[in-house]
PDB file of C-alpha atoms and ligand atoms in Angstrom:
ATOM      1  CA  PRO A   1      -0.124   0.311  -0.045  1.00 53.00           C
ATOM      2  CA  PRO A   2       0.943   3.516  -0.537  1.00 57.00           C
ATOM      3  CA  PRO A   3       2.933   5.180   2.423  1.00 62.00           C
ATOM      4  CA  PRO A   4       0.280   7.791   4.444  1.00 63.00           C
ATOM      5  CA  GLY A   5      -0.023  11.125   4.592  1.00 70.00           C
ATOM      6  CA  LEU A   6      -1.460  14.581   5.098  1.00 73.00           C
ATOM      7  CA  GLY A   7      -3.057  16.893   3.010  1.00 72.00           C
ATOM      8  CA  PRO A   8      -5.822  17.216  -0.368  1.00 74.00           C
ATOM      9  CA  TRP A   9      -6.753  13.393  -1.312  1.00 63.00           C
ATOM     10  CA  ALA A  10      -6.664  14.507  -5.401  1.00 61.00           C
ATOM     11  CA  ALA A  11      -2.977  15.754  -4.663  1.00 69.00           C
ATOM     12  CA  ARG A  12      -1.694  13.024  -3.164  1.00 68.00           C
ATOM     13  CA  ALA A  13      -3.295  10.283  -5.042  1.00 66.00           C
ATOM     14  CA  GLY A  14      -0.829  11.831  -8.265  1.00 68.00           C
ATOM     15  CA  ALA A  15       1.903  11.452  -5.681  1.00 72.00           C
ATOM     16  CA  GLY A  16       0.884   7.922  -5.141  1.00 71.00           C
ATOM     17  CA  VAL A  17       0.352   8.734  -1.601  1.00 72.00           C
ATOM     18  CA  GLY A  18      -1.979   7.343   0.650  1.00 69.00           C
ATOM     19  CA  GLY A  19      -4.113   9.192   3.411  1.00 71.00           C
ATOM     20  CA  VAL A  20      -4.614   9.434   6.468  1.00 77.00           C
ATOM     21  CA  VAL A  21      -7.011  12.559   7.149  1.00 84.00           C
ATOM     22  CA  ASP A  22      -8.585  14.765   4.133  1.00 84.00           C
ATOM     23  CA  LEU A  23      -6.777  18.612   4.967  1.00 92.00           C
ATOM     24  CA  ALA A  24      -6.985  21.174   2.273  1.00 93.00           C
ATOM     25  CA  GLY A  25      -4.498  23.602   3.818  1.00 96.00           C
ATOM     26  CA  VAL A  26      -1.615  20.976   3.816  1.00 95.00           C
ATOM     27  CA  GLY A  27       0.937  22.519   1.191  1.00 96.00           C
ATOM     28  CA  ARG A  28      -1.625  25.638   0.579  1.00 97.00           C
ATOM     29  CA  ASN A  29      -0.699  29.220   1.761  1.00 98.00           C
ATOM     30  CA  LEU A  30       2.682  29.333   0.987  1.00 98.00           C
ATOM     31  CA  ARG A  31       4.486  32.434   1.871  1.00 98.00           C
ATOM     32  CA  ASP A  32       7.891  34.672   1.054  1.00 98.00           C
ATOM     33  CA  HIS A  33       9.132  38.148   0.778  1.00 98.00           C
ATOM     34  CA  PRO A  34       9.102  39.105  -3.033  1.00 98.00           C
ATOM     35  CA  THR A  35      12.731  40.599  -3.751  1.00 96.00           C
ATOM     36  CA  VAL A  36      14.180  42.226  -6.714  1.00 94.00           C
ATOM     37  CA  GLY A  37      17.503  44.785  -6.884  1.00 91.00           C
ATOM     38  CA  MET A  38      19.069  47.535  -7.967  1.00 91.00           C
ATOM     39  CA  HIS A  39      23.025  45.941  -8.849  1.00 90.00           C
ATOM     40  CA  LEU A  40      25.912  48.615  -7.808  1.00 91.00           C
ATOM     41  CA  LYS A  41      28.839  48.572  -9.313  1.00 91.00           C
ATOM     42  CA  LEU A  42      30.828  49.560  -6.469  1.00 92.00           C
ATOM     43  CA  ARG A  43      33.626  52.281  -6.354  1.00 94.00           C
ATOM     44  CA  PRO A  44      36.921  50.385  -4.715  1.00 92.00           C
ATOM     45  CA  ALA A  45      36.379  52.705  -1.315  1.00 92.00           C
ATOM     46  CA  ALA A  46      32.826  50.996  -0.895  1.00 91.00           C
ATOM     47  CA  ARG A  47      33.858  47.906  -0.952  1.00 91.00           C
ATOM     48  CA  ALA A  48      34.153  44.681   1.789  1.00 89.00           C
ATOM     49  CA  GLY A  49      37.585  44.229   2.477  1.00 83.00           C
ATOM     50  CA  GLY A  50      36.478  40.049   1.913  1.00 80.00           C
ATOM     51  CA  PRO A  51      35.072  37.587   2.465  1.00 76.00           C
ATOM     52  CA  HIS A  52      34.274  37.723   6.370  1.00 85.00           C
ATOM     53  CA  ALA A  53      32.606  41.467   6.049  1.00 88.00           C
ATOM     54  CA  ARG A  54      29.274  42.152   7.493  1.00 87.00           C
ATOM     55  CA  ARG A  55      26.991  41.151   4.195  1.00 84.00           C
ATOM     56  CA  THR A  56      23.901  43.148   4.939  1.00 88.00           C
ATOM     57  CA  ASN A  57      25.042  47.153   6.197  1.00 84.00           C
ATOM     58  CA  CYS A  58      21.724  48.876   6.643  1.00 92.00           C
ATOM     59  CA  CYS A  59      17.771  48.208   5.788  1.00 95.00           C
ATOM     60  CA  VAL A  60      15.103  50.422   6.234  1.00 96.00           C
ATOM     61  CA  ARG A  61      11.467  49.831   6.690  1.00 97.00           C
ATOM     62  CA  TYR A  62       8.779  51.834   5.222  1.00 98.00           C
ATOM     63  CA  SER A  63       5.400  51.930   5.505  1.00 98.00           C
ATOM     64  CA  SER A  64       4.368  52.460   1.146  1.00 98.00           C
ATOM     65  CA  GLY A  65       0.560  53.417   2.376  1.00 97.00           C
ATOM     66  CA  LEU A  66      -0.613  51.785  -0.902  1.00 98.00           C
ATOM     67  CA  ALA A  67      -3.205  48.842  -1.516  1.00 96.00           C
ATOM     68  CA  GLY A  68      -4.453  49.054   2.093  1.00 95.00           C
ATOM     69  CA  ALA A  69      -0.981  47.373   3.209  1.00 96.00           C
ATOM     70  CA  GLY A  70      -0.271  48.216   6.781  1.00 95.00           C
ATOM     71  CA  GLN A  71       2.848  49.427   8.677  1.00 97.00           C
ATOM     72  CA  ASN A  72       6.065  48.862   7.509  1.00 97.00           C
ATOM     73  CA  GLY A  73       4.636  46.705   5.021  1.00 98.00           C
ATOM     74  CA  MET A  74       8.493  47.051   2.733  1.00 98.00           C
ATOM     75  CA  LEU A  75      12.034  46.891   3.368  1.00 98.00           C
ATOM     76  CA  MET A  76      14.984  48.210   1.726  1.00 97.00           C
ATOM     77  CA  ALA A  77      18.258  46.282   2.732  1.00 96.00           C
ATOM     78  CA  SER A  78      21.799  47.378   1.225  1.00 94.00           C
ATOM     79  CA  CYS A  79      24.688  44.390   0.539  1.00 91.00           C
ATOM     80  CA  ASN A  80      27.807  44.269  -0.737  1.00 88.00           C
ATOM     81  CA  VAL A  81      29.015  40.913  -0.538  1.00 85.00           C
ATOM     82  CA  PHE A  82      28.374  38.654  -2.549  1.00 82.00           C
ATOM     83  CA  GLY A  83      31.705  36.613  -3.934  1.00 80.00           C
ATOM     84  CA  ILE A  84      35.158  36.289  -1.974  1.00 78.00           C
ATOM     85  CA  GLU A  85      37.300  37.766  -5.042  1.00 79.00           C
ATOM     86  CA  GLY A  86      37.572  40.524  -8.096  1.00 77.00           C
ATOM     87  CA  GLU A  87      34.448  41.342  -9.909  1.00 81.00           C
ATOM     88  CA  ALA A  88      32.703  39.929  -6.867  1.00 84.00           C
ATOM     89  CA  LEU A  89      33.651  41.841  -4.355  1.00 85.00           C
ATOM     90  CA  ALA A  90      32.530  44.766  -6.602  1.00 89.00           C
ATOM     91  CA  ARG A  91      29.111  43.562  -6.987  1.00 89.00           C
ATOM     92  CA  GLY A  92      26.296  45.501  -4.303  1.00 91.00           C
ATOM     93  CA  VAL A  93      22.731  45.631  -4.653  1.00 92.00           C
ATOM     94  CA  ILE A  94      20.185  47.299  -2.800  1.00 94.00           C
ATOM     95  CA  ALA A  95      17.445  45.352  -2.814  1.00 95.00           C
ATOM     96  CA  ALA A  96      13.220  46.094  -2.680  1.00 96.00           C
ATOM     97  CA  SER A  97      10.976  43.875  -0.947  1.00 98.00           C
ATOM     98  CA  VAL A  98       7.618  43.110  -0.014  1.00 98.00           C
ATOM     99  CA  PHE A  99       7.089  42.301   3.299  1.00 98.00           C
ATOM    100  CA  GLN A 100       3.460  42.050   4.664  1.00 98.00           C
ATOM    101  CA  ALA A 101       3.006  39.675   2.026  1.00 98.00           C
ATOM    102  CA  PHE A 102      -0.302  38.520   0.326  1.00 98.00           C
ATOM    103  CA  SER A 103       0.723  36.802  -2.828  1.00 98.00           C
ATOM    104  CA  GLN A 104      -0.141  32.875  -2.093  1.00 98.00           C
ATOM    105  CA  GLY A 105       1.552  29.499  -3.301  1.00 98.00           C
ATOM    106  CA  GLU A 106       1.863  26.405  -3.133  1.00 97.00           C
ATOM    107  CA  LEU A 107       4.138  23.277  -2.232  1.00 96.00           C
ATOM    108  CA  ARG A 108       3.015  20.150  -3.348  1.00 93.00           C
ATOM    109  CA  ILE A 109       4.597  16.279  -3.000  1.00 89.00           C
ATOM    110  CA  VAL A 110       5.129  14.446  -6.395  1.00 89.00           C
ATOM    111  CA  SER A 111       6.380  11.093  -4.595  1.00 88.00           C
ATOM    112  CA  PRO A 112       6.036   9.211  -1.609  1.00 87.00           C
ATOM    113  CA  ASP A 113       9.750   8.626  -2.081  1.00 90.00           C
ATOM    114  CA  PRO A 114      11.517  11.351   0.905  1.00 89.00           C
ATOM    115  CA  GLU A 115      14.347  11.421  -1.298  1.00 95.00           C
ATOM    116  CA  VAL A 116      12.410  13.690  -4.017  1.00 94.00           C
ATOM    117  CA  GLU A 117      11.744  17.123  -3.577  1.00 95.00           C
ATOM    118  CA  PRO A 118       8.463  18.337  -3.449  1.00 94.00           C
ATOM    119  CA  VAL A 119       7.293  20.486  -6.326  1.00 95.00           C
ATOM    120  CA  ILE A 120       6.541  24.177  -4.787  1.00 97.00           C
ATOM    121  CA  GLU A 121       5.024  27.261  -6.886  1.00 97.00           C
ATOM    122  CA  GLU A 122       5.966  30.604  -5.010  1.00 97.00           C
ATOM    123  CA  ARG A 123       3.398  32.753  -7.100  1.00 97.00           C
ATOM    124  CA  MET A 124       4.890  35.820  -6.102  1.00 97.00           C
ATOM    125  CA  LEU A 125       3.534  39.356  -6.785  1.00 98.00           C
ATOM    126  CA  SER A 126       0.072  37.103  -7.975  1.00 98.00           C
ATOM    127  CA  ASP A 127      -1.327  39.390  -5.308  1.00 98.00           C
ATOM    128  CA  ARG A 128      -1.809  43.054  -7.014  1.00 98.00           C
ATOM    129  CA  ARG A 129      -1.614  44.562  -3.064  1.00 98.00           C
ATOM    130  CA  ASP A 130       2.128  42.845  -3.310  1.00 98.00           C
ATOM    131  CA  LEU A 131       2.604  43.571  -7.288  1.00 98.00           C
ATOM    132  CA  VAL A 132       1.604  47.047  -6.880  1.00 98.00           C
ATOM    133  CA  ARG A 133       4.184  48.081  -4.194  1.00 98.00           C
ATOM    134  CA  LEU A 134       7.194  46.330  -5.129  1.00 98.00           C
ATOM    135  CA  ARG A 135       6.394  48.710  -8.388  1.00 97.00           C
ATOM    136  CA  ASP A 136       5.930  51.418  -6.259  1.00 97.00           C
ATOM    137  CA  GLY A 137       9.518  50.219  -4.186  1.00 97.00           C
ATOM    138  CA  VAL A 138      11.392  49.891  -7.409  1.00 95.00           C
ATOM    139  CA  ARG A 139      10.320  53.171  -8.715  1.00 95.00           C
ATOM    140  CA  ARG A 140      11.752  54.581  -5.235  1.00 96.00           C
ATOM    141  CA  LEU A 141      14.997  52.697  -5.886  1.00 93.00           C
ATOM    142  CA  PHE A 142      15.573  54.305  -9.133  1.00 92.00           C
ATOM    143  CA  ALA A 143      14.907  57.732  -7.399  1.00 93.00           C
ATOM    144  CA  LEU A 144      18.071  56.768  -5.026  1.00 92.00           C
ATOM    145  CA  ALA A 145      20.203  55.818  -8.318  1.00 90.00           C
ATOM    146  CA  GLY A 146      19.703  59.351  -9.301  1.00 90.00           C
ATOM    147  CA  HIS A 147      21.300  60.377  -5.494  1.00 94.00           C
ATOM    148  CA  PRO A 148      24.580  61.666  -5.119  1.00 95.00           C
ATOM    149  CA  ALA A 149      25.336  59.829  -2.477  1.00 95.00           C
ATOM    150  CA  ILE A 150      24.795  56.631  -4.511  1.00 94.00           C
ATOM    151  CA  GLY A 151      26.912  58.260  -7.289  1.00 94.00           C
ATOM    152  CA  GLY A 152      29.870  58.477  -4.378  1.00 96.00           C
ATOM    153  CA  ILE A 153      29.630  54.652  -3.872  1.00 94.00           C
ATOM    154  CA  ALA A 154      28.692  53.703  -7.025  1.00 94.00           C
ATOM    155  CA  GLU A 155      30.254  53.930 -11.090  1.00 93.00           C
ATOM    156  CA  GLU A 156      26.953  51.654 -12.308  1.00 90.00           C
ATOM    157  CA  VAL A 157      23.631  51.268 -11.670  1.00 90.00           C
ATOM    158  CA  SER A 158      21.035  48.773 -13.279  1.00 86.00           C
ATOM    159  CA  LEU A 159      18.018  46.783 -12.432  1.00 82.00           C
ATOM    160  CA  GLY A 160      18.665  42.819 -12.838  1.00 72.00           C
ATOM    161  CA  ASP A 161      18.571  39.395 -11.358  1.00 67.00           C
ATOM    162  CA  LEU A 162      19.906  39.849  -8.143  1.00 68.00           C
ATOM    163  CA  TYR A 163      21.629  36.982  -7.260  1.00 65.00           C
ATOM    164  CA  GLY A 164      23.333  35.575 -10.944  1.00 62.00           C
ATOM    165  CA  GLY A 165      24.118  39.520 -11.618  1.00 61.00           C
ATOM    166  CA  ARG A 166      22.260  39.806 -14.545  1.00 66.00           C
ATOM    167  CA  ARG A 167      21.580  43.310 -15.515  1.00 67.00           C
ATOM    168  CA  ASP A 168      18.328  44.034 -17.538  1.00 71.00           C
ATOM    169  CA  GLY A 169      19.153  47.745 -18.470  1.00 70.00           C
ATOM    170  CA  ILE A 170      15.342  48.798 -17.572  1.00 76.00           C
ATOM    171  CA  ASP A 171      15.768  52.410 -15.857  1.00 81.00           C
ATOM    172  CA  GLY A 172      12.677  54.585 -14.582  1.00 84.00           C
ATOM    173  CA  SER A 173      11.160  55.817 -17.653  1.00 87.00           C
ATOM    174  CA  VAL A 174       9.701  51.820 -18.411  1.00 90.00           C
ATOM    175  CA  SER A 175       6.006  51.951 -18.282  1.00 93.00           C
ATOM    176  CA  ASP A 176       4.048  50.706 -15.215  1.00 95.00           C
ATOM    177  CA  GLU A 177       2.897  47.549 -17.360  1.00 95.00           C
ATOM    178  CA  GLU A 178       6.527  46.676 -18.606  1.00 93.00           C
ATOM    179  CA  LEU A 179       7.551  46.840 -15.090  1.00 93.00           C
ATOM    180  CA  ASP A 180       5.446  44.815 -13.917  1.00 95.00           C
ATOM    181  CA  GLN A 181       6.221  42.633 -16.315  1.00 94.00           C
ATOM    182  CA  TRP A 182      10.016  42.605 -15.913  1.00 92.00           C
ATOM    183  CA  LEU A 183       9.079  41.989 -12.174  1.00 94.00           C
ATOM    184  CA  LEU A 184       7.037  38.971 -12.650  1.00 95.00           C
ATOM    185  CA  ALA A 185       9.666  37.374 -14.580  1.00 92.00           C
ATOM    186  CA  ALA A 186      12.843  38.513 -11.888  1.00 91.00           C
ATOM    187  CA  CYS A 187      11.352  38.625  -8.538  1.00 94.00           C
ATOM    188  CA  ILE A 188      12.783  36.568  -6.227  1.00 94.00           C
ATOM    189  CA  ASP A 189      12.014  34.788  -2.487  1.00 96.00           C
ATOM    190  CA  CYS A 190      13.919  35.500   0.627  1.00 95.00           C
ATOM    191  CA  PHE A 191      14.401  31.787   1.422  1.00 96.00           C
ATOM    192  CA  HIS A 192      11.254  33.050   4.270  1.00 98.00           C
ATOM    193  CA  ILE A 193       8.849  30.670   3.464  1.00 98.00           C
ATOM    194  CA  VAL A 194       6.270  29.907   5.329  1.00 98.00           C
ATOM    195  CA  GLY A 195       2.839  28.854   6.050  1.00 98.00           C
ATOM    196  CA  THR A 196       2.218  25.469   4.418  1.00 97.00           C
ATOM    197  CA  CYS A 197       0.219  24.227   7.389  1.00 97.00           C
ATOM    198  CA  ARG A 198      -0.796  27.112   8.492  1.00 98.00           C
ATOM    199  CA  MET A 199      -2.468  27.427  12.011  1.00 98.00           C
ATOM    200  CA  GLY A 200      -6.033  28.474  12.894  1.00 98.00           C
ATOM    201  CA  ALA A 201      -9.930  28.251  13.647  1.00 98.00           C
ATOM    202  CA  VAL A 202     -10.371  24.365  13.276  1.00 97.00           C
ATOM    203  CA  GLU A 203     -13.274  25.112  11.969  1.00 96.00           C
ATOM    204  CA  ASP A 204     -11.959  26.374   8.481  1.00 97.00           C
ATOM    205  CA  PRO A 205     -11.362  24.649   6.128  1.00 95.00           C
ATOM    206  CA  ALA A 206      -7.500  26.577   5.655  1.00 96.00           C
ATOM    207  CA  THR A 207      -6.759  24.934   9.116  1.00 97.00           C
ATOM    208  CA  VAL A 208      -3.403  22.662   9.379  1.00 97.00           C
ATOM    209  CA  VAL A 209      -3.113  23.020  12.692  1.00 97.00           C
ATOM    210  CA  ASP A 210      -4.755  23.896  15.610  1.00 97.00           C
ATOM    211  CA  SER A 211      -3.747  26.757  18.462  1.00 96.00           C
ATOM    212  CA  GLU A 212      -2.130  24.080  20.151  1.00 96.00           C
ATOM    213  CA  CYS A 213       0.108  23.546  16.650  1.00 97.00           C
ATOM    214  CA  ARG A 214      -1.437  19.595  16.795  1.00 97.00           C
ATOM    215  CA  VAL A 215      -2.413  18.527  13.002  1.00 96.00           C
ATOM    216  CA  VAL A 216      -6.254  18.471  13.016  1.00 95.00           C
ATOM    217  CA  GLY A 217      -7.819  14.934  12.772  1.00 92.00           C
ATOM    218  CA  VAL A 218      -5.108  13.002  13.682  1.00 92.00           C
ATOM    219  CA  ASP A 219      -3.394  12.150  17.417  1.00 92.00           C
ATOM    220  CA  GLY A 220      -0.353  12.610  18.602  1.00 92.00           C
ATOM    221  CA  LEU A 221       1.169  14.908  15.914  1.00 94.00           C
ATOM    222  CA  ARG A 222       1.882  18.176  15.992  1.00 96.00           C
ATOM    223  CA  VAL A 223       3.565  20.271  13.835  1.00 97.00           C
ATOM    224  CA  ILE A 224       6.280  23.014  15.145  1.00 98.00           C
ATOM    225  CA  ASP A 225       8.615  25.198  13.237  1.00 98.00           C
ATOM    226  CA  ALA A 226       7.910  28.159  10.199  1.00 98.00           C
ATOM    227  CA  SER A 227       5.178  26.434   7.983  1.00 98.00           C
ATOM    228  CA  ILE A 228       2.399  27.096  10.673  1.00 98.00           C
ATOM    229  CA  MET A 229       3.195  31.004  10.179  1.00 98.00           C
ATOM    230  CA  PRO A 230      -0.738  31.706   9.192  1.00 98.00           C
ATOM    231  CA  GLU A 231       0.906  34.886   7.556  1.00 97.00           C
ATOM    232  CA  VAL A 232       4.584  35.603   6.918  1.00 98.00           C
ATOM    233  CA  PRO A 233       5.767  38.285   9.296  1.00 97.00           C
ATOM    234  CA  ARG A 234       7.379  41.715   8.746  1.00 97.00           C
ATOM    235  CA  ALA A 235      10.628  40.355   9.327  1.00 96.00           C
ATOM    236  CA  ASN A 236      12.804  38.032   8.800  1.00 96.00           C
ATOM    237  CA  THR A 237      11.987  34.326   9.625  1.00 98.00           C
ATOM    238  CA  HIS A 238      14.508  33.217  11.821  1.00 98.00           C
ATOM    239  CA  LEU A 239      13.386  34.581  15.326  1.00 98.00           C
ATOM    240  CA  THR A 240       9.616  33.816  15.340  1.00 98.00           C
ATOM    241  CA  ALA A 241      10.407  30.101  14.113  1.00 98.00           C
ATOM    242  CA  VAL A 242      12.757  30.003  17.070  1.00 98.00           C
ATOM    243  CA  MET A 243       9.973  31.599  19.030  1.00 98.00           C
ATOM    244  CA  ILE A 244       7.499  29.157  18.108  1.00 98.00           C
ATOM    245  CA  GLY A 245      10.125  25.977  19.009  1.00 97.00           C
ATOM    246  CA  GLU A 246      10.706  27.823  22.618  1.00 96.00           C
ATOM    247  CA  HIS A 247       7.206  28.836  23.618  1.00 96.00           C
ATOM    248  CA  MET A 248       6.311  25.619  22.296  1.00 97.00           C
ATOM    249  CA  ALA A 249       8.887  23.310  24.892  1.00 96.00           C
ATOM    250  CA  GLU A 250       7.837  25.489  27.371  1.00 95.00           C
ATOM    251  CA  ARG A 251       3.923  24.289  27.375  1.00 94.00           C
ATOM    252  CA  LEU A 252       4.733  20.432  26.390  1.00 94.00           C
ATOM    253  CA  ASN A 253       6.710  20.411  29.184  1.00 89.00           C
ATOM    254  CA  CYS A 254       3.991  22.166  31.371  1.00 76.00           C
ATOM    255  CA  SER A 255       1.160  19.563  30.169  1.00 64.00           C
ATOM    256  CA  PHE A 256       3.497  16.742  30.870  1.00 55.00           C
TER     257      PHE A 256
HETATM  258  C1  FAD B   1      19.572  30.768   2.631  1.00 72.18           C
HETATM  259  C2  FAD B   1      18.754  30.712   3.882  1.00 72.18           C
HETATM  260  C3  FAD B   1      19.252  32.401   4.234  1.00 72.18           C
HETATM  261  C4  FAD B   1      18.741  33.021   5.242  1.00 72.18           C
HETATM  262  N1  FAD B   1      18.675  33.745   5.813  1.00 72.18           N
HETATM  263  C5  FAD B   1      17.955  34.314   7.265  1.00 72.18           C
HETATM  264  C6  FAD B   1      18.734  35.578   8.122  1.00 72.18           C
HETATM  265  O1  FAD B   1      19.235  36.473   7.758  1.00 72.18           O
HETATM  266  N2  FAD B   1      16.917  36.160   9.177  1.00 72.18           N
HETATM  267  C7  FAD B   1      16.488  35.341   8.937  1.00 72.18           C
HETATM  268  O2  FAD B   1      15.638  35.871   9.847  1.00 72.18           O
HETATM  269  N3  FAD B   1      15.512  33.769   8.737  1.00 72.18           N
HETATM  270  C8  FAD B   1      16.550  34.162   7.368  1.00 72.18           C
HETATM  271  N4  FAD B   1      16.935  32.968   6.655  1.00 72.18           N
HETATM  272  C9  FAD B   1      14.609  31.908   7.268  1.00 72.18           C
HETATM  273  C10 FAD B   1      14.892  31.082   8.388  1.00 72.18           C
HETATM  274  O3  FAD B   1      16.341  30.240   8.561  1.00 72.18           O
HETATM  275  C11 FAD B   1      14.024  30.244   8.553  1.00 72.18           C
HETATM  276  O4  FAD B   1      13.067  30.374   8.586  1.00 72.18           O
HETATM  277  C12 FAD B   1      13.895  28.649   9.895  1.00 72.18           C
HETATM  278  O5  FAD B   1      15.398  27.860   9.426  1.00 72.18           O
HETATM  279  C13 FAD B   1      12.568  28.300   9.500  1.00 72.18           C
HETATM  280  O6  FAD B   1      12.553  27.157  10.396  1.00 72.18           O
HETATM  281  P1  FAD B   1      12.304  25.793  10.175  1.00 72.18           P
HETATM  282  O7  FAD B   1      11.633  25.399  12.155  1.00 72.18           O
HETATM  283  O8  FAD B   1      10.903  26.077  10.510  1.00 72.18           O
HETATM  284  O9  FAD B   1      12.801  24.620   9.345  1.00 72.18           O
HETATM  285  P2  FAD B   1      14.386  24.485   9.597  1.00 72.18           P
HETATM  286  O10 FAD B   1      15.366  25.535  10.226  1.00 72.18           O
HETATM  287  O11 FAD B   1      14.684  24.720   8.041  1.00 72.18           O
HETATM  288  O12 FAD B   1      14.249  22.921   9.720  1.00 72.18           O
HETATM  289  C14 FAD B   1      14.047  22.049   9.576  1.00 72.18           C
HETATM  290  C15 FAD B   1      15.134  21.088  10.271  1.00 72.18           C
HETATM  291  O13 FAD B   1      14.205  19.971  10.096  1.00 72.18           O
HETATM  292  C16 FAD B   1      15.508  18.987   9.426  1.00 72.18           C
HETATM  293  N5  FAD B   1      14.931  17.873   9.021  1.00 72.18           N
HETATM  294  C17 FAD B   1      14.386  17.759   7.675  1.00 72.18           C
HETATM  295  N6  FAD B   1      13.816  16.539   7.386  1.00 72.18           N
HETATM  296  C18 FAD B   1      14.369  15.612   8.334  1.00 72.18           C
HETATM  297  C19 FAD B   1      13.709  14.593   8.414  1.00 72.18           C
HETATM  298  N7  FAD B   1      13.280  13.836   7.765  1.00 72.18           N
HETATM  299  N8  FAD B   1      14.720  13.936   9.491  1.00 72.18           N
HETATM  300  C20 FAD B   1      14.446  14.844  10.888  1.00 72.18           C
HETATM  301  N9  FAD B   1      15.253  16.173  10.243  1.00 72.18           N
HETATM  302  C21 FAD B   1      14.946  16.155   8.874  1.00 72.18           C
HETATM  303  C22 FAD B   1      16.416  19.643   8.777  1.00 72.18           C
HETATM  304  O14 FAD B   1      17.860  19.389   8.674  1.00 72.18           O
HETATM  305  C23 FAD B   1      16.203  21.106   9.558  1.00 72.18           C
HETATM  306  O15 FAD B   1      17.047  21.137  10.608  1.00 72.18           O
HETATM  307  C24 FAD B   1      17.391  31.963   5.670  1.00 72.18           C
HETATM  308  C25 FAD B   1      16.460  30.552   5.164  1.00 72.18           C
HETATM  309  C26 FAD B   1      17.989  30.912   3.931  1.00 72.18           C
HETATM  310  C27 FAD B   1      17.291  29.197   3.734  1.00 72.18           C
END
């Protein structure tokens, strides 16, 4: 018989995985922080001294006031360590990220073999509220690019693929439509995936774990990690994940 699993029946059946409980929310509600970056070719004085230098030097949170988003829904971060020698040390980036992200992707198992990677569809910027705010973020990056302070540290500035270093030659003259197309193609995540076993009210079909992290409908099984976050926090996710672990460790300890 196929090994047992959780999650929507149809998806599991396709992957050859049997069923314990039919939880529609498993693998859904995948969230991350959509991000694009402006590349700087750094002047020698602005380059990191070596690979041990601090990589992210300055972060700015701001409220866009757009699309009904809340406070501090956006983040800009500047980084100047992308490698250990030569050209890589000349690379700097100022990234713009949607930190209150509404777009939802999906994670699906495709095989009963645990060694086979799942399929992940992030669908970043599929929610227009994210697209509108990242477009605004990039327009702010264009404005920054023209500031004398940026000219003081960079010989060249361009938009492009964040980690591959590709430069796409997009500038502030592009229309919103062209910019949106570029954003949908170039946007990457921040390694902050959460939400695929979201916590919620037991009667909500999207819920996977209850407020005690117990998987709905399964005795003796809890999920205690970043996947239970119903939304991606407006911050990097490590500390929230640690807090979830420590908090539940304390509560479980008390209940034994
Ligand atoms: C490249 C990268 C950079 C990041 N940078 C930052 C940052 O700067 N700041 C920040 O706040 N967040 C950062 N994050 C995000 C942060 O690391 C995660 O949100 C956080 O680690 C999630 O915690 P978790 O416990 O849910 O999962 P994980 O930390 O991934 O823990 C899952 C654990 O389960 C283990 N495991 C998996 N399968 C099995 C198995 N079958 N049996 C036993 N063990 C298993 C894994 O080895 C792993 O140790 C980064 C993430 C990545 C990938």
